[in-house]
mmCIF file with all atom_site columns, C-alpha atoms in Angstrom:
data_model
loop_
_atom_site.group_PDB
_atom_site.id
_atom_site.type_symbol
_atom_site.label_atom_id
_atom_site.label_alt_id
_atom_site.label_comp_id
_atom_site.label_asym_id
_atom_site.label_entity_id
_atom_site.label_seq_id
_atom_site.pdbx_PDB_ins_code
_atom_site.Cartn_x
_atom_site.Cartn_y
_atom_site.Cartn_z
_atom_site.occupancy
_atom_site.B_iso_or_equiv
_atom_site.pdbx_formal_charge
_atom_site.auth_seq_id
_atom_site.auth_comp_id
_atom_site.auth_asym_id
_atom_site.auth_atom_id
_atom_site.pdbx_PDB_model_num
ATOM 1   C CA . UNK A 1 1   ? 96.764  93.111  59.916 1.00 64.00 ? 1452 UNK A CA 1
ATOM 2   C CA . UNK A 1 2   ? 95.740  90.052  61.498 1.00 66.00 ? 1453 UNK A CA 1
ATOM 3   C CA . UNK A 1 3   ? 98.805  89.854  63.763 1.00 68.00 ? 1454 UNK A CA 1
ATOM 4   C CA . UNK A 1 4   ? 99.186  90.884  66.659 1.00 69.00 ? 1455 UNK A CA 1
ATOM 5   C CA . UNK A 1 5   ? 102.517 91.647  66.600 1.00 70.00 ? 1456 UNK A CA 1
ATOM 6   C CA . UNK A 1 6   ? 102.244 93.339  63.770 1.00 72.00 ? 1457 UNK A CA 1
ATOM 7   C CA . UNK A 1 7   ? 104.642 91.157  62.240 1.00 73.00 ? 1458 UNK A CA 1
ATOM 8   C CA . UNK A 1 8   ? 104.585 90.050  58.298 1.00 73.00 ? 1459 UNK A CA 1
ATOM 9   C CA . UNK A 1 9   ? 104.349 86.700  58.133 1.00 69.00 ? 1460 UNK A CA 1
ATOM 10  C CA . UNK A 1 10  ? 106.186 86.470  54.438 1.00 72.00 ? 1461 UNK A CA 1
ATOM 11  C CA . UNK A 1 11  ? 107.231 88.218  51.206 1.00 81.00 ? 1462 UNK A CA 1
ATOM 12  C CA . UNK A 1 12  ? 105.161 89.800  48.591 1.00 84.00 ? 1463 UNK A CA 1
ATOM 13  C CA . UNK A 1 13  ? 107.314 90.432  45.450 1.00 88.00 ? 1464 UNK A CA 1
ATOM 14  C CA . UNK A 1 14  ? 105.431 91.623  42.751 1.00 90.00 ? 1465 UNK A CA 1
ATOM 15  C CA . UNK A 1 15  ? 106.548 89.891  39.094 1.00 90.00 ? 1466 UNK A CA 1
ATOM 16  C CA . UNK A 1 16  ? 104.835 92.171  36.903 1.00 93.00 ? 1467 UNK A CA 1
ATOM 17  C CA . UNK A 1 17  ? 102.991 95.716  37.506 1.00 89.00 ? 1468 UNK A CA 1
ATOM 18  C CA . UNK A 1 18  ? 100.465 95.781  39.642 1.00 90.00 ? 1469 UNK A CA 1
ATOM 19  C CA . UNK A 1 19  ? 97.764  97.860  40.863 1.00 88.00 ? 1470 UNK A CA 1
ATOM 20  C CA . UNK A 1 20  ? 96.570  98.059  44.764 1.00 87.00 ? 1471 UNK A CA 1
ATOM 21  C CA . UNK A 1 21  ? 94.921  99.983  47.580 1.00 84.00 ? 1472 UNK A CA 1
ATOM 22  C CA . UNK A 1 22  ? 96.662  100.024 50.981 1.00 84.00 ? 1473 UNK A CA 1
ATOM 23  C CA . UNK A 1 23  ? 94.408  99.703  53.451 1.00 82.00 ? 1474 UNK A CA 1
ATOM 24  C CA . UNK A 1 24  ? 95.254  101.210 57.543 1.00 81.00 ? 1475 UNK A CA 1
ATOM 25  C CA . UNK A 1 25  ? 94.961  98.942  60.376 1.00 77.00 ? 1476 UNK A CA 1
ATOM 26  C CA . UNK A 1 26  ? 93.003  101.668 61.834 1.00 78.00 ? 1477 UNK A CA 1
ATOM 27  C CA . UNK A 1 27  ? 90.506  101.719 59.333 1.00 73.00 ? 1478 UNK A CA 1
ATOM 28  C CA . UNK A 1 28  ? 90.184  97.445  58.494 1.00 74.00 ? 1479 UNK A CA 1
ATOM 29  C CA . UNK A 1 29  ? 90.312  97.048  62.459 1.00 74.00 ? 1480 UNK A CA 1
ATOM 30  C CA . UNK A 1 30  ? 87.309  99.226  62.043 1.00 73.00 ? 1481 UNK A CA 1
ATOM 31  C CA . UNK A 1 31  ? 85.376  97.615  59.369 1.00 71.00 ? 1482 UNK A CA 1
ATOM 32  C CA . UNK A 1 32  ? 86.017  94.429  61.141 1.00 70.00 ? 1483 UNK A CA 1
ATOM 33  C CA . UNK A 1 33  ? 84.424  95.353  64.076 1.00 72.00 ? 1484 UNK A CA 1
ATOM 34  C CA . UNK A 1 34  ? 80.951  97.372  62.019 1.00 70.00 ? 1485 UNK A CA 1
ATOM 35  C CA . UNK A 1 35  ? 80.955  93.488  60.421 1.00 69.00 ? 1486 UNK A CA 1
ATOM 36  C CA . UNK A 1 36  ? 78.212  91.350  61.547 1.00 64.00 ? 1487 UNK A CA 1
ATOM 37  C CA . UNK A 1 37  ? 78.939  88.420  59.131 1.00 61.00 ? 1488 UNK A CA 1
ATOM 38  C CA . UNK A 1 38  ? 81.969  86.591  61.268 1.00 72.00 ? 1489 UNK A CA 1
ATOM 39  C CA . UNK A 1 39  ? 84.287  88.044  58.481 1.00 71.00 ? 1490 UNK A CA 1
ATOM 40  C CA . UNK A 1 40  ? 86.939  88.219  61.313 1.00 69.00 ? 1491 UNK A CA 1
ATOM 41  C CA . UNK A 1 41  ? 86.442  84.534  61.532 1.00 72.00 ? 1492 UNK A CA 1
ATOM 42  C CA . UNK A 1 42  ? 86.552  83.544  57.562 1.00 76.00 ? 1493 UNK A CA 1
ATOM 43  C CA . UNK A 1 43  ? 89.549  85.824  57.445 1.00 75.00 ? 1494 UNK A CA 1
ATOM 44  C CA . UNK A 1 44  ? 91.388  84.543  60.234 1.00 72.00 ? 1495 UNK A CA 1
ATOM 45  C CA . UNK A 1 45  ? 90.392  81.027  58.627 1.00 75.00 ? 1496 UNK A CA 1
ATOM 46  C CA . UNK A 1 46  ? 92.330  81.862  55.304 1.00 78.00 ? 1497 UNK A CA 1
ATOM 47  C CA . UNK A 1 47  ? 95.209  83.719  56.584 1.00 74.00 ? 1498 UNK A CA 1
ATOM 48  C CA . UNK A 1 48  ? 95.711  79.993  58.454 1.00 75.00 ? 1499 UNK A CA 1
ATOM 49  C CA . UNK A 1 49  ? 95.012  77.910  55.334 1.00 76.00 ? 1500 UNK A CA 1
ATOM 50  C CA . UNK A 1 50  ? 97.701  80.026  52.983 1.00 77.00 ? 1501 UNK A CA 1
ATOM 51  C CA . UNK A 1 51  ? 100.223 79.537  56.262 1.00 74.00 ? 1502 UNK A CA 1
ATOM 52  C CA . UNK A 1 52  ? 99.805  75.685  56.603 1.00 74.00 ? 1503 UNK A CA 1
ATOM 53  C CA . UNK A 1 53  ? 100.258 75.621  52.170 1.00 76.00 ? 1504 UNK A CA 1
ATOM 54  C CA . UNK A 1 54  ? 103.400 77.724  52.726 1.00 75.00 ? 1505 UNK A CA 1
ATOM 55  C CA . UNK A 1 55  ? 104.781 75.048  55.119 1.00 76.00 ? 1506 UNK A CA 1
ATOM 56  C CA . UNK A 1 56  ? 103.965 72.409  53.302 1.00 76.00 ? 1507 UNK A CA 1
ATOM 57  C CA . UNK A 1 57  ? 105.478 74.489  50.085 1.00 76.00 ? 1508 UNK A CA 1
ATOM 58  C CA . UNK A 1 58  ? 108.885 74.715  52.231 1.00 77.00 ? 1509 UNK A CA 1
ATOM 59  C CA . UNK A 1 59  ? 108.876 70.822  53.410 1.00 80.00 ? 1510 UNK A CA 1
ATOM 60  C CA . UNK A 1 60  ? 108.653 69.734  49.451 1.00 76.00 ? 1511 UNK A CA 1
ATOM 61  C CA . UNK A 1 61  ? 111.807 71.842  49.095 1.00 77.00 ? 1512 UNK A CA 1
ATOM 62  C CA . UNK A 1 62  ? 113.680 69.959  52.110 1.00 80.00 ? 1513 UNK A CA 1
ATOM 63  C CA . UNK A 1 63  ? 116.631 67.857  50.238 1.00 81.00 ? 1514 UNK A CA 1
ATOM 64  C CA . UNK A 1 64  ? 116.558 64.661  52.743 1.00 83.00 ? 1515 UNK A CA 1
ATOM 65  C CA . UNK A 1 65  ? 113.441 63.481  51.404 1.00 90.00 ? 1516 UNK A CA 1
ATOM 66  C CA . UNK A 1 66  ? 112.972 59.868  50.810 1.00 93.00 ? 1517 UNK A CA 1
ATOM 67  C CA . UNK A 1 67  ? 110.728 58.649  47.710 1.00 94.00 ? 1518 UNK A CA 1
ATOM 68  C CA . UNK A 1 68  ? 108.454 55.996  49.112 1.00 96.00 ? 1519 UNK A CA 1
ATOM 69  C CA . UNK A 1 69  ? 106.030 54.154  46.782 1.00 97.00 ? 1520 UNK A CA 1
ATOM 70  C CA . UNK A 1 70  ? 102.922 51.831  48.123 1.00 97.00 ? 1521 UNK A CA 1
ATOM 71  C CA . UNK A 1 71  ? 100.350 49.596  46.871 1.00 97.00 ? 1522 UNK A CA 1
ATOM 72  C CA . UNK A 1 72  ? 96.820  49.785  47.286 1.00 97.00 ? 1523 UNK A CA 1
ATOM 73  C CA . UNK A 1 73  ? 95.505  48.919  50.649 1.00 96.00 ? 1524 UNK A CA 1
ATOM 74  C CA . UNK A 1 74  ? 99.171  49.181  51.577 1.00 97.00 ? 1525 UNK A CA 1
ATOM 75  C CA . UNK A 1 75  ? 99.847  51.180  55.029 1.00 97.00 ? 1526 UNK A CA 1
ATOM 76  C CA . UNK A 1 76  ? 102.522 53.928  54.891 1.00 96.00 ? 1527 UNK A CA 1
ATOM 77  C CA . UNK A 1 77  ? 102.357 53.228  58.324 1.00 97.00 ? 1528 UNK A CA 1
ATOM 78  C CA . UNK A 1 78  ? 100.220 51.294  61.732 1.00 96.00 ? 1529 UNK A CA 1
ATOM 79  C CA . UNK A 1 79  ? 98.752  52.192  64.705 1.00 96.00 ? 1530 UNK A CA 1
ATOM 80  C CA . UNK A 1 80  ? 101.404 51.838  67.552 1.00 95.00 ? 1531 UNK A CA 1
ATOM 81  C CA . UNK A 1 81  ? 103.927 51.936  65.657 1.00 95.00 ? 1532 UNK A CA 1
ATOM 82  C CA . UNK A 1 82  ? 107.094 53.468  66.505 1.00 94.00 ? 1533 UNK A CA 1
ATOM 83  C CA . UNK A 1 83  ? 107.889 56.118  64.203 1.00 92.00 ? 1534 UNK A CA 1
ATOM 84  C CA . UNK A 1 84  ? 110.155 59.331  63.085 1.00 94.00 ? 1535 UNK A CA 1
ATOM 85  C CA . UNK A 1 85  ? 109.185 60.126  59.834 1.00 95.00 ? 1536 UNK A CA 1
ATOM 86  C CA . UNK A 1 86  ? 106.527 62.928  58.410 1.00 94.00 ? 1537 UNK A CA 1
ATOM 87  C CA . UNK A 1 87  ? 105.070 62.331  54.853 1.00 95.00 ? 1538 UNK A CA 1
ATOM 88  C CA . UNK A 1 88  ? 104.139 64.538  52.148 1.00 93.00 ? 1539 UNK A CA 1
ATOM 89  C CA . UNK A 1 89  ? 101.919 62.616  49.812 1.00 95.00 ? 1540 UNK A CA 1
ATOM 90  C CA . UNK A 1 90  ? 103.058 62.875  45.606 1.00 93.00 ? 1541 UNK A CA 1
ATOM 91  C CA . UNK A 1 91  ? 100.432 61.315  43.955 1.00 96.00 ? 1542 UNK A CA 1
ATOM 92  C CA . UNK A 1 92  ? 97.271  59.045  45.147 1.00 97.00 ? 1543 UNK A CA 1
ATOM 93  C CA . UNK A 1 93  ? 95.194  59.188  47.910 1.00 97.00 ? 1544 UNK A CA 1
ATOM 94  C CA . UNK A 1 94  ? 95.366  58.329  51.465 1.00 98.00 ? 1545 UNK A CA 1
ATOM 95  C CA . UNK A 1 95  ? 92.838  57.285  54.297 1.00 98.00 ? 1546 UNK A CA 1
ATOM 96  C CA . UNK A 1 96  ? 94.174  58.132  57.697 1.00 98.00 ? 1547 UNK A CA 1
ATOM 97  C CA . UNK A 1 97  ? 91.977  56.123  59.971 1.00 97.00 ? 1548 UNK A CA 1
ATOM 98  C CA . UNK A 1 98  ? 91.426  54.487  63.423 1.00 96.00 ? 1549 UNK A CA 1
ATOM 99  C CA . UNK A 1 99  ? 89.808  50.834  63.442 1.00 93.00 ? 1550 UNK A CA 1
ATOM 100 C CA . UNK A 1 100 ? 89.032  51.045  59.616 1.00 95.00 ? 1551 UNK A CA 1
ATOM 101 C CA . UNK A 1 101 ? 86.599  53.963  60.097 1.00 97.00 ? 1552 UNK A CA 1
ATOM 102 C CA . UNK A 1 102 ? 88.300  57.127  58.183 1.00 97.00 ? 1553 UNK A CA 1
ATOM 103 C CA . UNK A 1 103 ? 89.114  60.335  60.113 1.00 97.00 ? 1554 UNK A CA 1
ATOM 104 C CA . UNK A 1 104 ? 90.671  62.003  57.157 1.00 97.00 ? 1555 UNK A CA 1
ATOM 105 C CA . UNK A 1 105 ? 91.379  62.150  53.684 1.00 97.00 ? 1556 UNK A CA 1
ATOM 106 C CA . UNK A 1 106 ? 94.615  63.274  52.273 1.00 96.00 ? 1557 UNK A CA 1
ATOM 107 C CA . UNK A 1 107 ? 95.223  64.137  48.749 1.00 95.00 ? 1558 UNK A CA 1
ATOM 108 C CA . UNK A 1 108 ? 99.269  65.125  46.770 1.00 93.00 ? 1559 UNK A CA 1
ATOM 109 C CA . UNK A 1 109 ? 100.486 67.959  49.229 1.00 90.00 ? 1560 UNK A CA 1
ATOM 110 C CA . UNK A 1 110 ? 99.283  67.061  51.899 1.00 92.00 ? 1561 UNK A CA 1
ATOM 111 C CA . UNK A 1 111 ? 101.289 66.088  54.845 1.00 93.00 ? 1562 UNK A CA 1
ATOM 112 C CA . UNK A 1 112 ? 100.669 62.720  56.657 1.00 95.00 ? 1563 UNK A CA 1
ATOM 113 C CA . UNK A 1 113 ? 102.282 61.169  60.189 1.00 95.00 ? 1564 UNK A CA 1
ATOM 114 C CA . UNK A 1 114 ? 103.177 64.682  61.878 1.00 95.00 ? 1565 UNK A CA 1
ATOM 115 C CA . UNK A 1 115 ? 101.609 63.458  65.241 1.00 95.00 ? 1566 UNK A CA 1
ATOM 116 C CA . UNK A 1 116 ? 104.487 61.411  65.741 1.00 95.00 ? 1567 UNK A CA 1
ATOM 117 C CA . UNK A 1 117 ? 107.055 63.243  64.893 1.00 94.00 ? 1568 UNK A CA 1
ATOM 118 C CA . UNK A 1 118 ? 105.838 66.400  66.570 1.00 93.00 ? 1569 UNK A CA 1
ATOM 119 C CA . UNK A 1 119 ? 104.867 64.941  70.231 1.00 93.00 ? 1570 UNK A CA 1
ATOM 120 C CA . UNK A 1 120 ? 107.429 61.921  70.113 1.00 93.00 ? 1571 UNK A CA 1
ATOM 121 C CA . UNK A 1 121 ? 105.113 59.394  70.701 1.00 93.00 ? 1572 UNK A CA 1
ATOM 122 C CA . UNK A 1 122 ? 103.768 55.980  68.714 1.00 95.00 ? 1573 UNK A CA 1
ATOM 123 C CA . UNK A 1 123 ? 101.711 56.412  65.866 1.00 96.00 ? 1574 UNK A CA 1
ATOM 124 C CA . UNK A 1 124 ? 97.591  56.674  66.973 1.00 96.00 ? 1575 UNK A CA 1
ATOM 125 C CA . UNK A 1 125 ? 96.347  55.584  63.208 1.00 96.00 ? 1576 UNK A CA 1
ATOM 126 C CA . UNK A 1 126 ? 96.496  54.235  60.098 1.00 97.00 ? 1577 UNK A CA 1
ATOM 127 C CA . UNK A 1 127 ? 97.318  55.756  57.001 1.00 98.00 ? 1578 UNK A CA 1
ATOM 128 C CA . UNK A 1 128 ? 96.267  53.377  54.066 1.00 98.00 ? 1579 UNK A CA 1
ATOM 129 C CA . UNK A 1 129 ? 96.664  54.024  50.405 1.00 98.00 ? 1580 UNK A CA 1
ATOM 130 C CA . UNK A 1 130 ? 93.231  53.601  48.322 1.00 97.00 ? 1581 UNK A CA 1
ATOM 131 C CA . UNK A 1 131 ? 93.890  54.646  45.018 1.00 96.00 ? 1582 UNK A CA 1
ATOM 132 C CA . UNK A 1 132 ? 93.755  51.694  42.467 1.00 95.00 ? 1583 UNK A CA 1
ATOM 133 C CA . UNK A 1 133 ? 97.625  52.461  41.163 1.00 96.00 ? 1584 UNK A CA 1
ATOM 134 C CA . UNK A 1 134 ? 98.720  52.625  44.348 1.00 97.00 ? 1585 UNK A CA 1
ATOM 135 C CA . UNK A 1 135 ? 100.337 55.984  46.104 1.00 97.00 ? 1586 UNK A CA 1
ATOM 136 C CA . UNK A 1 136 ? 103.752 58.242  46.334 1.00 97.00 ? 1587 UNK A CA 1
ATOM 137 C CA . UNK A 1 137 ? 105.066 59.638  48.968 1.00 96.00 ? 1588 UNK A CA 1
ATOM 138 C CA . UNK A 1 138 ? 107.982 61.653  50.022 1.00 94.00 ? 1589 UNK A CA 1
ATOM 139 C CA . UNK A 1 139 ? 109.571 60.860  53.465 1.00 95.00 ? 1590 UNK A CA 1
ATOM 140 C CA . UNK A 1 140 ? 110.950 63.175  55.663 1.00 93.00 ? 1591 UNK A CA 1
ATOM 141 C CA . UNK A 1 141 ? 113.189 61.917  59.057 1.00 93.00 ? 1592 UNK A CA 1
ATOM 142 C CA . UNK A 1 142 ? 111.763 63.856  62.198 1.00 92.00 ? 1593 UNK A CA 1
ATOM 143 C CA . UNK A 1 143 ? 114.939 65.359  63.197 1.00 92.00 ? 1594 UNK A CA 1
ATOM 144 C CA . UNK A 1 144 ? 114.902 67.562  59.810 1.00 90.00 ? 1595 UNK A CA 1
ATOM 145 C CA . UNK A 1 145 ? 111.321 67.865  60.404 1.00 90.00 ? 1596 UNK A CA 1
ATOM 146 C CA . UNK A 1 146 ? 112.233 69.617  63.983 1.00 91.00 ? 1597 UNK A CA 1
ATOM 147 C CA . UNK A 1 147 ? 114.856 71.105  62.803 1.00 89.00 ? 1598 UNK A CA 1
ATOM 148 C CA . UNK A 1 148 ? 113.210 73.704  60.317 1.00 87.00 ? 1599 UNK A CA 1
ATOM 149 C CA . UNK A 1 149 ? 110.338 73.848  63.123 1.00 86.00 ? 1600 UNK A CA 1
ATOM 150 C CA . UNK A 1 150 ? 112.900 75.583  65.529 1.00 87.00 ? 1601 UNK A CA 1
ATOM 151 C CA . UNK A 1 151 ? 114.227 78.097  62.593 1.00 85.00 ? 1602 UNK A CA 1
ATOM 152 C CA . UNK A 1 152 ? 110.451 78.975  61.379 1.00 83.00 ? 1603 UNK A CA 1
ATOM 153 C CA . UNK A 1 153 ? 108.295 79.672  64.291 1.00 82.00 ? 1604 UNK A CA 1
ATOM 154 C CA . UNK A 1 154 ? 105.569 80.778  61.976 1.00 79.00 ? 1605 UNK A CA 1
ATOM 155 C CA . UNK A 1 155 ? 105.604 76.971  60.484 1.00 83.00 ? 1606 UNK A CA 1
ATOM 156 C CA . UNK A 1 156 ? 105.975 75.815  63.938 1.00 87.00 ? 1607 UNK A CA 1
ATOM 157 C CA . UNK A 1 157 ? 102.498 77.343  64.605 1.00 86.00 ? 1608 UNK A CA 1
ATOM 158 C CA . UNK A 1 158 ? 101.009 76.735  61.311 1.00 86.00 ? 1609 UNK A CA 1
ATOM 159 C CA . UNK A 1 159 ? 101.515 72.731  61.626 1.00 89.00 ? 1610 UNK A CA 1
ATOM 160 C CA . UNK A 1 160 ? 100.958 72.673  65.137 1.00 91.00 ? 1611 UNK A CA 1
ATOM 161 C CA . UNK A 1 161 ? 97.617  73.865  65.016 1.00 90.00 ? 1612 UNK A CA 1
ATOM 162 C CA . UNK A 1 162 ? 97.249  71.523  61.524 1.00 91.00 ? 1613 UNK A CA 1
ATOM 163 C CA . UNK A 1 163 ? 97.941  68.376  64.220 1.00 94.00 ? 1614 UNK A CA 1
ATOM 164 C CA . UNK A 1 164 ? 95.598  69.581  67.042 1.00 94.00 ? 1615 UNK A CA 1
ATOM 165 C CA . UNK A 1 165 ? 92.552  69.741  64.890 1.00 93.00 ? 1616 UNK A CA 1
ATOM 166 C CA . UNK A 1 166 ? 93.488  66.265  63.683 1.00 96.00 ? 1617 UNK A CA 1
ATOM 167 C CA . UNK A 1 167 ? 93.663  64.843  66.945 1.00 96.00 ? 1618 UNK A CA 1
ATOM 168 C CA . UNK A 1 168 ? 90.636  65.923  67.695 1.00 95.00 ? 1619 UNK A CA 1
ATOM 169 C CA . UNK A 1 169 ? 88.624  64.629  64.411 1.00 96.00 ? 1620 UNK A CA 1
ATOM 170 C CA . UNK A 1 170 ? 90.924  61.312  65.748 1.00 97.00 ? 1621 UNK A CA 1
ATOM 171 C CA . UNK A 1 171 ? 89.468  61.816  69.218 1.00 96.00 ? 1622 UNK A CA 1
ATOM 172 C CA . UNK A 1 172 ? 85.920  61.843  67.840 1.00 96.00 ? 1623 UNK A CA 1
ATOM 173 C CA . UNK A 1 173 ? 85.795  58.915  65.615 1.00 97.00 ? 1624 UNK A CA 1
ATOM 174 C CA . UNK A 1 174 ? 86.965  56.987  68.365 1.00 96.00 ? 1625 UNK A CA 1
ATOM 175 C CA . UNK A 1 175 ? 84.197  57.934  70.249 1.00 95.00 ? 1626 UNK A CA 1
ATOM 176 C CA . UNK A 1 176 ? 81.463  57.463  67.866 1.00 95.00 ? 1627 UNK A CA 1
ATOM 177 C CA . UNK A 1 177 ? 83.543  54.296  65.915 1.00 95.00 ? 1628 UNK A CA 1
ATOM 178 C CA . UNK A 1 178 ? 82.325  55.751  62.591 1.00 95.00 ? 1629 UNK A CA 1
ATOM 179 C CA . UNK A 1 179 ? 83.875  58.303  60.146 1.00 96.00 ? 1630 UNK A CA 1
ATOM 180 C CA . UNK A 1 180 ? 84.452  61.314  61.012 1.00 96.00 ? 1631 UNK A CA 1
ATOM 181 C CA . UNK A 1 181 ? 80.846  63.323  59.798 1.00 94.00 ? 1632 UNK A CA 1
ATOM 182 C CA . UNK A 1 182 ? 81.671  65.604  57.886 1.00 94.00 ? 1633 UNK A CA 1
ATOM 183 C CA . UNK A 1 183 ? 78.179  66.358  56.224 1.00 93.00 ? 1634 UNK A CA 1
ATOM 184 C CA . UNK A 1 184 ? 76.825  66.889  59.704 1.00 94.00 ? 1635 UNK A CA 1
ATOM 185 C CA . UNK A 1 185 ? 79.020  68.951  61.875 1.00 91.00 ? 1636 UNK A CA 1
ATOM 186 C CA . UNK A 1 186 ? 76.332  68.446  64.823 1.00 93.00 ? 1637 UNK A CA 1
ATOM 187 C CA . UNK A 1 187 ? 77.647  64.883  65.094 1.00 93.00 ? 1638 UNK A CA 1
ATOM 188 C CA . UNK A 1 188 ? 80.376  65.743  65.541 1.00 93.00 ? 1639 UNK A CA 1
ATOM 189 C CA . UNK A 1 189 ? 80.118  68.119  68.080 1.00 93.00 ? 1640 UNK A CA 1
ATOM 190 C CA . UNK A 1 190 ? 77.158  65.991  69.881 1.00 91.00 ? 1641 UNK A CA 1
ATOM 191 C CA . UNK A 1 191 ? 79.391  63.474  70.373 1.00 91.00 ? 1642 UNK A CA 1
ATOM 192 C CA . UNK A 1 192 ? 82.307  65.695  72.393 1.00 91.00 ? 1643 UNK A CA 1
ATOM 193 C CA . UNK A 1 193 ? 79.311  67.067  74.457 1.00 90.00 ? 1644 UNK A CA 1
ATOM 194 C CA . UNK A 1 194 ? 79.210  63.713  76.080 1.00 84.00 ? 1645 UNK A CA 1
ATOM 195 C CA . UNK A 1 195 ? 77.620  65.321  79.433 1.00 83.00 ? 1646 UNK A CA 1
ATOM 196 C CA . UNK A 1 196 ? 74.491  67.317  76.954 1.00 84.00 ? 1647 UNK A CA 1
ATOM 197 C CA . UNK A 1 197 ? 75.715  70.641  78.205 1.00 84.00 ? 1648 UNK A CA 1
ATOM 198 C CA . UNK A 1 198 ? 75.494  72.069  74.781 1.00 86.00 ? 1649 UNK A CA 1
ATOM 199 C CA . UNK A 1 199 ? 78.846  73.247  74.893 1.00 86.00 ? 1650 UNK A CA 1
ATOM 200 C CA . UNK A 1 200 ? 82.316  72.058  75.421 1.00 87.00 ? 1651 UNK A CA 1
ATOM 201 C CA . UNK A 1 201 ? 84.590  73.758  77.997 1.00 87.00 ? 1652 UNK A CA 1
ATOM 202 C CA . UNK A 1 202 ? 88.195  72.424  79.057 1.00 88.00 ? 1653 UNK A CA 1
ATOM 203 C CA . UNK A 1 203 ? 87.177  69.335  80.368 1.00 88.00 ? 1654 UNK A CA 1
ATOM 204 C CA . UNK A 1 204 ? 84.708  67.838  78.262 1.00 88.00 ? 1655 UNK A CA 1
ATOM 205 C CA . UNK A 1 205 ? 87.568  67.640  75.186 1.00 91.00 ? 1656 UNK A CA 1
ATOM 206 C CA . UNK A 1 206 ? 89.889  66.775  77.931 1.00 91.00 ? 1657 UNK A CA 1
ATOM 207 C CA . UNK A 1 207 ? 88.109  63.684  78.691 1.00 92.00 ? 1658 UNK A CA 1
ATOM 208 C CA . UNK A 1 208 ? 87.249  63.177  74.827 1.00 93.00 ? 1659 UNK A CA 1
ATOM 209 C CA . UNK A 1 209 ? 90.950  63.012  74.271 1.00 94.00 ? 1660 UNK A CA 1
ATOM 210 C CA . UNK A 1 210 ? 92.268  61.161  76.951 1.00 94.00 ? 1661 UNK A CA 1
ATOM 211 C CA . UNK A 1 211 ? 89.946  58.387  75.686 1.00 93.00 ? 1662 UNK A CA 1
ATOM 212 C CA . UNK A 1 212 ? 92.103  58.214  72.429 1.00 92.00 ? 1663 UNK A CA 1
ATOM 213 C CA . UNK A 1 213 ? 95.195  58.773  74.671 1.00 89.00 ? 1664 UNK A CA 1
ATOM 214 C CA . UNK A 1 214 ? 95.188  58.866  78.758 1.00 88.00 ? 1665 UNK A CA 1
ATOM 215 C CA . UNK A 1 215 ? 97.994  60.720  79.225 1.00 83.00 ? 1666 UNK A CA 1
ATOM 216 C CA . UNK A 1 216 ? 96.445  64.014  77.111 1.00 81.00 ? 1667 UNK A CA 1
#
C-alpha cells in the first residue's frame, strides 16, 4: 500500500493458520490522510527498515563469502584505502569512524564498507573492531555485491538509501570533529545549517558533503 506502483515488494507464505483483515487502499489511503500523528512517516520508516533486513538476509545467503576474523582495535579496513569488498559483520562490534571520532556503530548483521563498493571510490573511514575478543566478519567481493544489485532493484534501493544516510552522519562528524550526536538530533542538524537558515535546502548539504568529498 505504500508503493506507488502498487507493486509487492516480497512473499507472504503463511506456515500455519492464520487469521487477518484485508484492508483497501482506498480506505488506509484514507485513514492516512484523517492521521495527524506522522503515521505516514513511522510507516514509511518501517516498511524501509524490514527492506534493508531483507537485503542484508539475502547477502548472508551469497556463497562467495569470505570468513574474515580481527583483533581488537584491528581495522577491517582504512581511510583511503582502495577497496572492493562489502562486509557483513558475524559476531563483535564495530566502530565506523572518521579521525577516531565514531559516526556509527555496527553490531552481527549489519553490513559494513558498502560506500566503496557501491560508488567505486576509496574508502572515506575507518571501521575498527572494539569488542575485547575481537570481531567476525564475512566478506563479500564488489562484483557479486553489484551483481545481485542489478537482479534486485528493490535491494538496489533499500541499500542505496542505507549508504546515503551514512554519508551524511560521515559528512557531519567531519564537520563538527566529534561523534556523531545521537542524543541530540539538533546538533546534528545545527551543524548542516552552517548559514543559520533553520533549514537545509540543496545546497547547504551540498556544501556539507563536498567538505567530506569535493567532487559530491
Amino acid at each position: 500500500l505504500l508503493n506507488e506502483n502498487k507493486a509487492r515488494s516480497a512473499t507472504v507464505r503463511c506456515v500455519t493458520p492464520v487469521h487477518a483483515l484485508e484492508i483497501s487502499r482506498e480506505y488506509f489511503e484514507k485513514y492516512i490522510s484523517y492521521s495527524e500523528s506522522g503515521l505516514f512517516l513511522i510507516l514509511k520508516e518501517k516498511d524501509k527498515i524490514r527492506k534493508r533486513n531483507r537485503a542484508k538476509t539475502i547477502l548472508r545467503m551469497q556463497k562467495d563469502l569470505k570468513t574474515v576474523a580481527v583483533p581488537r582495535k584491528a581495522k577491517l579496513f582504512k581511510n583511503g584505502e582502495e577497496g572492493d569488498t562489502l562486509y557483513i559483520l558475524e559476531s563483535g562490534k564495530v566502530d565506523v569512524q572518521i579521525r577516531g571520532k565514531t559516526i556509527f556503530s555496527c553490531f552481527p548483521g549489519n553490513i559494513i564498507g558498502e560506500h566503496s563498493v557501491m560508488t567505486g571510490h576509496k574508502r572515506n573511514c575507518d571501521a575498527v573492531c572494539v569488542t575485547k575478543e575481537g570481531c567476525v566478519a564475512q566478506e563479500l567481493p564488489g562484483h557479486h555485491f553489484r551483481k545481485l544489485l542489478e537482479s534486485s532493484p528493490s535491494i538496489q534501493d533499500s541499500l542505496r538509501e542505507l549508504q546515503l544516510r551514512r554519508e551524511f552522519k560521515k559528512a557531519v562528524v567531519n564537520r563538527m570533529r566529534r561523534e556523531f550526536p545521537y542524543e541530540n538530533p539538533e546538533a546534528a542538524f545545527k551543524a548542516a545549517d552552517i548559514d543559520k537558515v533553520g533549514g537545509l535546502d540543496r545546497e547547504s548539504i551540498a556544501k556539507l558533503m563536498r567538505e567530506l568529498n569535493p567532487e559530491y
